[in-house]
């Protein structure tokens, strides 16, 4: 039986081989224009969600769009984020390409840094991240954080009781297994807590379940709060599937964050 690490290598290698097929399915013309990016900057909540180090302005977002389109300084068309993650960061349900739209920029920036250093091993993303400059990592993270994209329909069937168990794990956890509630860190309805905690609501179930497996096996151990490995080790495969399928079906708006003084701080 293959180990999880071998599965990870096989999955990412297959993803790399299939890039051409994925690219042909993406509509690159759907990428938002400058006017759309500029309009997104009118919201203090969006600004806070998009901030890493640099002030979030048109220049930063335009630089991020350039990276997403394959225009990185040391890259090329083979490094175009839109090839796998879509023109609007919508990703797909394969389990390999998560939804990036609206994720906190600092969180995505940290993932790129971790890919580059090897703290989050991935045969596809490590090579890409290592060729990005610090500024490009920040720019493309900010870019995807301000985008909006519709959610794809959730495919597949799941038993109602299992889905209900996933909802319980999300809201209250399991005292018997020592699993804390997901909302403790990921916020009400799994909407995330910028800048460091990603949203779960609307993310693809296969991606979330796979990441929980990686944390349980110790392949991944890079969450900002350093708790996911310990939590995942207490979860069964059924727990992982239940909570992943539950959050994949949640459609919730991010809680408004009234912190303009933090957003505008230099």
PDB file of N, CA and C in Angstrom, residues 74-129:
ATOM      1  N   UNK A  74      10.994  35.801 -13.166  1.00  0.00           N
ATOM      2  CA  UNK A  74      11.775  34.605 -13.460  1.00  0.00           C
ATOM      3  C   UNK A  74      10.901  33.444 -13.914  1.00  0.00           C
ATOM      4  N   UNK A  75       9.716  33.786 -14.412  1.00  0.00           N
ATOM      5  CA  UNK A  75       8.785  32.733 -14.790  1.00  0.00           C
ATOM      6  C   UNK A  75       8.462  32.739 -16.261  1.00  0.00           C
ATOM      7  N   UNK A  76       7.220  32.466 -16.548  1.00  0.00           N
ATOM      8  CA  UNK A  76       6.758  32.387 -17.919  1.00  0.00           C
ATOM      9  C   UNK A  76       5.371  31.775 -17.935  1.00  0.00           C
ATOM     10  N   UNK A  77       4.888  31.409 -19.099  1.00  0.00           N
ATOM     11  CA  UNK A  77       3.534  30.884 -19.210  1.00  0.00           C
ATOM     12  C   UNK A  77       3.337  29.613 -18.377  1.00  0.00           C
ATOM     13  N   UNK A  78       4.401  28.860 -18.172  1.00  0.00           N
ATOM     14  CA  UNK A  78       4.295  27.653 -17.369  1.00  0.00           C
ATOM     15  C   UNK A  78       4.065  27.927 -15.899  1.00  0.00           C
ATOM     16  N   UNK A  79       4.242  29.187 -15.474  1.00  0.00           N
ATOM     17  CA  UNK A  79       4.020  29.570 -14.082  1.00  0.00           C
ATOM     18  C   UNK A  79       2.755  30.405 -13.917  1.00  0.00           C
ATOM     19  N   UNK A  80       1.888  30.423 -14.898  1.00  0.00           N
ATOM     20  CA  UNK A  80       0.653  31.187 -14.812  1.00  0.00           C
ATOM     21  C   UNK A  80      -0.293  30.541 -13.797  1.00  0.00           C
ATOM     22  N   UNK A  81      -0.615  31.280 -12.740  1.00  0.00           N
ATOM     23  CA  UNK A  81      -1.506  30.754 -11.699  1.00  0.00           C
ATOM     24  C   UNK A  81      -2.868  30.375 -12.267  1.00  0.00           C
ATOM     25  N   UNK A  82      -3.317  31.165 -13.287  1.00  0.00           N
ATOM     26  CA  UNK A  82      -4.648  30.945 -13.828  1.00  0.00           C
ATOM     27  C   UNK A  82      -4.773  29.586 -14.507  1.00  0.00           C
ATOM     28  N   UNK A  83      -3.662  28.982 -14.884  1.00  0.00           N
ATOM     29  CA  UNK A  83      -3.729  27.691 -15.557  1.00  0.00           C
ATOM     30  C   UNK A  83      -4.401  26.642 -14.683  1.00  0.00           C
ATOM     31  N   UNK A  84      -4.095  26.653 -13.390  1.00  0.00           N
ATOM     32  CA  UNK A  84      -4.664  25.671 -12.461  1.00  0.00           C
ATOM     33  C   UNK A  84      -5.748  26.254 -11.577  1.00  0.00           C
ATOM     34  N   UNK A  85      -5.563  27.506 -11.155  1.00  0.00           N
ATOM     35  CA  UNK A  85      -6.484  28.091 -10.181  1.00  0.00           C
ATOM     36  C   UNK A  85      -7.574  28.933 -10.816  1.00  0.00           C
ATOM     37  N   UNK A  86      -7.532  29.113 -12.152  1.00  0.00           N
ATOM     38  CA  UNK A  86      -8.582  29.859 -12.820  1.00  0.00           C
ATOM     39  C   UNK A  86      -8.325  31.350 -12.844  1.00  0.00           C
ATOM     40  N   UNK A  87      -8.973  32.029 -13.804  1.00  0.00           N
ATOM     41  CA  UNK A  87      -8.769  33.461 -13.990  1.00  0.00           C
ATOM     42  C   UNK A  87      -9.256  34.270 -12.806  1.00  0.00           C
ATOM     43  N   UNK A  88     -10.208  33.724 -12.055  1.00  0.00           N
ATOM     44  CA  UNK A  88     -10.749  34.426 -10.888  1.00  0.00           C
ATOM     45  C   UNK A  88     -10.407  33.712  -9.584  1.00  0.00           C
ATOM     46  N   UNK A  89      -9.462  32.798  -9.637  1.00  0.00           N
ATOM     47  CA  UNK A  89      -9.067  32.081  -8.432  1.00  0.00           C
ATOM     48  C   UNK A  89     -10.074  31.061  -7.969  1.00  0.00           C
ATOM     49  N   UNK A  90     -10.934  30.604  -8.887  1.00  0.00           N
ATOM     50  CA  UNK A  90     -12.007  29.701  -8.499  1.00  0.00           C
ATOM     51  C   UNK A  90     -11.556  28.268  -8.278  1.00  0.00           C
ATOM     52  N   UNK A  91     -10.376  27.867  -8.804  1.00  0.00           N
ATOM     53  CA  UNK A  91      -9.885  26.507  -8.617  1.00  0.00           C
ATOM     54  C   UNK A  91     -10.799  25.466  -9.229  1.00  0.00           C
ATOM     55  N   UNK A  92     -10.689  24.232  -8.762  1.00  0.00           N
ATOM     56  CA  UNK A  92     -11.610  23.190  -9.207  1.00  0.00           C
ATOM     57  C   UNK A  92     -11.720  22.119  -8.135  1.00  0.00           C
ATOM     58  N   UNK A  93     -12.615  21.178  -8.347  1.00  0.00           N
ATOM     59  CA  UNK A  93     -12.909  20.189  -7.317  1.00  0.00           C
ATOM     60  C   UNK A  93     -12.052  18.951  -7.351  1.00  0.00           C
ATOM     61  N   UNK A  94     -10.930  18.963  -8.072  1.00  0.00           N
ATOM     62  CA  UNK A  94     -10.098  17.768  -8.193  1.00  0.00           C
ATOM     63  C   UNK A  94      -9.398  17.403  -6.889  1.00  0.00           C
ATOM     64  N   UNK A  95      -9.250  18.380  -6.017  1.00  0.00           N
ATOM     65  CA  UNK A  95      -8.510  18.161  -4.779  1.00  0.00           C
ATOM     66  C   UNK A  95      -7.115  18.736  -4.824  1.00  0.00           C
ATOM     67  N   UNK A  96      -6.623  19.058  -6.031  1.00  0.00           N
ATOM     68  CA  UNK A  96      -5.269  19.582  -6.181  1.00  0.00           C
ATOM     69  C   UNK A  96      -5.232  21.102  -6.246  1.00  0.00           C
ATOM     70  N   UNK A  97      -6.327  21.724  -6.696  1.00  0.00           N
ATOM     71  CA  UNK A  97      -6.319  23.161  -6.948  1.00  0.00           C
ATOM     72  C   UNK A  97      -7.407  23.854  -6.126  1.00  0.00           C
ATOM     73  N   UNK A  98      -7.049  24.390  -4.963  1.00  0.00           N
ATOM     74  CA  UNK A  98      -8.051  24.997  -4.089  1.00  0.00           C
ATOM     75  C   UNK A  98      -8.579  26.323  -4.623  1.00  0.00           C
ATOM     76  N   UNK A  99      -9.663  26.752  -4.069  1.00  0.00           N
ATOM     77  CA  UNK A  99     -10.229  28.065  -4.336  1.00  0.00           C
ATOM     78  C   UNK A  99      -9.383  29.103  -3.600  1.00  0.00           C
ATOM     79  N   UNK A 100      -8.876  30.105  -4.330  1.00  0.00           N
ATOM     80  CA  UNK A 100      -8.059  31.169  -3.753  1.00  0.00           C
ATOM     81  C   UNK A 100      -8.844  32.464  -3.564  1.00  0.00           C
ATOM     82  N   UNK A 101      -9.917  32.606  -4.302  1.00  0.00           N
ATOM     83  CA  UNK A 101     -10.708  33.838  -4.292  1.00  0.00           C
ATOM     84  C   UNK A 101     -11.055  34.282  -2.878  1.00  0.00           C
ATOM     85  N   UNK A 102     -10.622  35.480  -2.509  1.00  0.00           N
ATOM     86  CA  UNK A 102     -11.013  36.062  -1.230  1.00  0.00           C
ATOM     87  C   UNK A 102     -10.310  35.518  -0.010  1.00  0.00           C
ATOM     88  N   UNK A 103      -9.338  34.622  -0.171  1.00  0.00           N
ATOM     89  CA  UNK A 103      -8.585  34.159   0.994  1.00  0.00           C
ATOM     90  C   UNK A 103      -7.714  35.309   1.514  1.00  0.00           C
ATOM     91  N   UNK A 104      -7.421  35.338   2.814  1.00  0.00           N
ATOM     92  CA  UNK A 104      -6.547  36.396   3.340  1.00  0.00           C
ATOM     93  C   UNK A 104      -5.191  36.402   2.644  1.00  0.00           C
ATOM     94  N   UNK A 105      -4.748  37.585   2.256  1.00  0.00           N
ATOM     95  CA  UNK A 105      -3.494  37.691   1.507  1.00  0.00           C
ATOM     96  C   UNK A 105      -2.303  37.202   2.320  1.00  0.00           C
ATOM     97  N   UNK A 106      -2.266  37.553   3.605  1.00  0.00           N
ATOM     98  CA  UNK A 106      -1.122  37.126   4.418  1.00  0.00           C
ATOM     99  C   UNK A 106      -1.065  35.610   4.481  1.00  0.00           C
ATOM    100  N   UNK A 107      -2.201  34.939   4.587  1.00  0.00           N
ATOM    101  CA  UNK A 107      -2.235  33.483   4.625  1.00  0.00           C
ATOM    102  C   UNK A 107      -1.660  32.912   3.329  1.00  0.00           C
ATOM    103  N   UNK A 108      -2.112  33.422   2.179  1.00  0.00           N
ATOM    104  CA  UNK A 108      -1.615  32.905   0.904  1.00  0.00           C
ATOM    105  C   UNK A 108      -0.132  33.211   0.718  1.00  0.00           C
ATOM    106  N   UNK A 109       0.287  34.387   1.160  1.00  0.00           N
ATOM    107  CA  UNK A 109       1.704  34.756   1.092  1.00  0.00           C
ATOM    108  C   UNK A 109       2.539  33.775   1.906  1.00  0.00           C
ATOM    109  N   UNK A 110       2.065  33.444   3.109  1.00  0.00           N
ATOM    110  CA  UNK A 110       2.799  32.493   3.957  1.00  0.00           C
ATOM    111  C   UNK A 110       2.887  31.123   3.290  1.00  0.00           C
ATOM    112  N   UNK A 111       1.832  30.696   2.622  1.00  0.00           N
ATOM    113  CA  UNK A 111       1.881  29.406   1.946  1.00  0.00           C
ATOM    114  C   UNK A 111       2.940  29.409   0.842  1.00  0.00           C
ATOM    115  N   UNK A 112       3.037  30.509   0.094  1.00  0.00           N
ATOM    116  CA  UNK A 112       4.062  30.605  -0.948  1.00  0.00           C
ATOM    117  C   UNK A 112       5.465  30.556  -0.342  1.00  0.00           C
ATOM    118  N   UNK A 113       5.658  31.272   0.757  1.00  0.00           N
ATOM    119  CA  UNK A 113       6.952  31.240   1.444  1.00  0.00           C
ATOM    120  C   UNK A 113       7.272  29.817   1.906  1.00  0.00           C
ATOM    121  N   UNK A 114       6.264  29.136   2.435  1.00  0.00           N
ATOM    122  CA  UNK A 114       6.469  27.771   2.928  1.00  0.00           C
ATOM    123  C   UNK A 114       6.704  26.786   1.788  1.00  0.00           C
ATOM    124  N   UNK A 115       6.039  26.994   0.665  1.00  0.00           N
ATOM    125  CA  UNK A 115       6.321  26.158  -0.511  1.00  0.00           C
ATOM    126  C   UNK A 115       7.780  26.330  -0.929  1.00  0.00           C
ATOM    127  N   UNK A 116       8.222  27.584  -0.979  1.00  0.00           N
ATOM    128  CA  UNK A 116       9.585  27.875  -1.441  1.00  0.00           C
ATOM    129  C   UNK A 116      10.634  27.278  -0.511  1.00  0.00           C
ATOM    130  N   UNK A 117      10.381  27.305   0.787  1.00  0.00           N
ATOM    131  CA  UNK A 117      11.353  26.797   1.754  1.00  0.00           C
ATOM    132  C   UNK A 117      11.291  25.284   1.925  1.00  0.00           C
ATOM    133  N   UNK A 118      10.199  24.680   1.474  1.00  0.00           N
ATOM    134  CA  UNK A 118      10.014  23.250   1.671  1.00  0.00           C
ATOM    135  C   UNK A 118       9.234  22.907   2.925  1.00  0.00           C
ATOM    136  N   UNK A 119       8.833  23.925   3.693  1.00  0.00           N
ATOM    137  CA  UNK A 119       8.042  23.659   4.895  1.00  0.00           C
ATOM    138  C   UNK A 119       6.674  23.077   4.547  1.00  0.00           C
ATOM    139  N   UNK A 120       6.193  23.394   3.335  1.00  0.00           N
ATOM    140  CA  UNK A 120       4.975  22.761   2.829  1.00  0.00           C
ATOM    141  C   UNK A 120       5.343  22.096   1.502  1.00  0.00           C
ATOM    142  N   UNK A 121       5.712  20.831   1.520  1.00  0.00           N
ATOM    143  CA  UNK A 121       6.230  20.181   0.307  1.00  0.00           C
ATOM    144  C   UNK A 121       5.155  19.954  -0.741  1.00  0.00           C
ATOM    145  N   UNK A 122       5.496  20.299  -1.969  1.00  0.00           N
ATOM    146  CA  UNK A 122       4.602  20.073  -3.096  1.00  0.00           C
ATOM    147  C   UNK A 122       5.429  20.167  -4.370  1.00  0.00           C
ATOM    148  N   UNK A 123       5.443  19.120  -5.173  1.00  0.00           N
ATOM    149  CA  UNK A 123       6.344  19.072  -6.322  1.00  0.00           C
ATOM    150  C   UNK A 123       6.026  20.126  -7.365  1.00  0.00           C
ATOM    151  N   UNK A 124       4.790  20.580  -7.444  1.00  0.00           N
ATOM    152  CA  UNK A 124       4.423  21.615  -8.402  1.00  0.00           C
ATOM    153  C   UNK A 124       4.672  22.997  -7.814  1.00  0.00           C
ATOM    154  N   UNK A 125       4.103  23.265  -6.642  1.00  0.00           N
ATOM    155  CA  UNK A 125       4.136  24.618  -6.087  1.00  0.00           C
ATOM    156  C   UNK A 125       5.507  25.023  -5.565  1.00  0.00           C
ATOM    157  N   UNK A 126       6.302  24.080  -5.099  1.00  0.00           N
ATOM    158  CA  UNK A 126       7.626  24.438  -4.585  1.00  0.00           C
ATOM    159  C   UNK A 126       8.480  25.078  -5.663  1.00  0.00           C
ATOM    160  N   UNK A 127       8.522  24.473  -6.839  1.00  0.00           N
ATOM    161  CA  UNK A 127       9.319  25.032  -7.926  1.00  0.00           C
ATOM    162  C   UNK A 127       8.827  26.391  -8.377  1.00  0.00           C
ATOM    163  N   UNK A 128       7.508  26.570  -8.381  1.00  0.00           N
ATOM    164  CA  UNK A 128       6.940  27.864  -8.778  1.00  0.00           C
ATOM    165  C   UNK A 128       7.288  28.927  -7.750  1.00  0.00           C
ATOM    166  N   UNK A 129       7.060  28.628  -6.485  1.00  0.00           N
ATOM    167  CA  UNK A 129       7.293  29.618  -5.430  1.00  0.00           C
ATOM    168  C   UNK A 129       8.759  30.025  -5.347  1.00  0.00           C
TER     169      UNK A 129
END
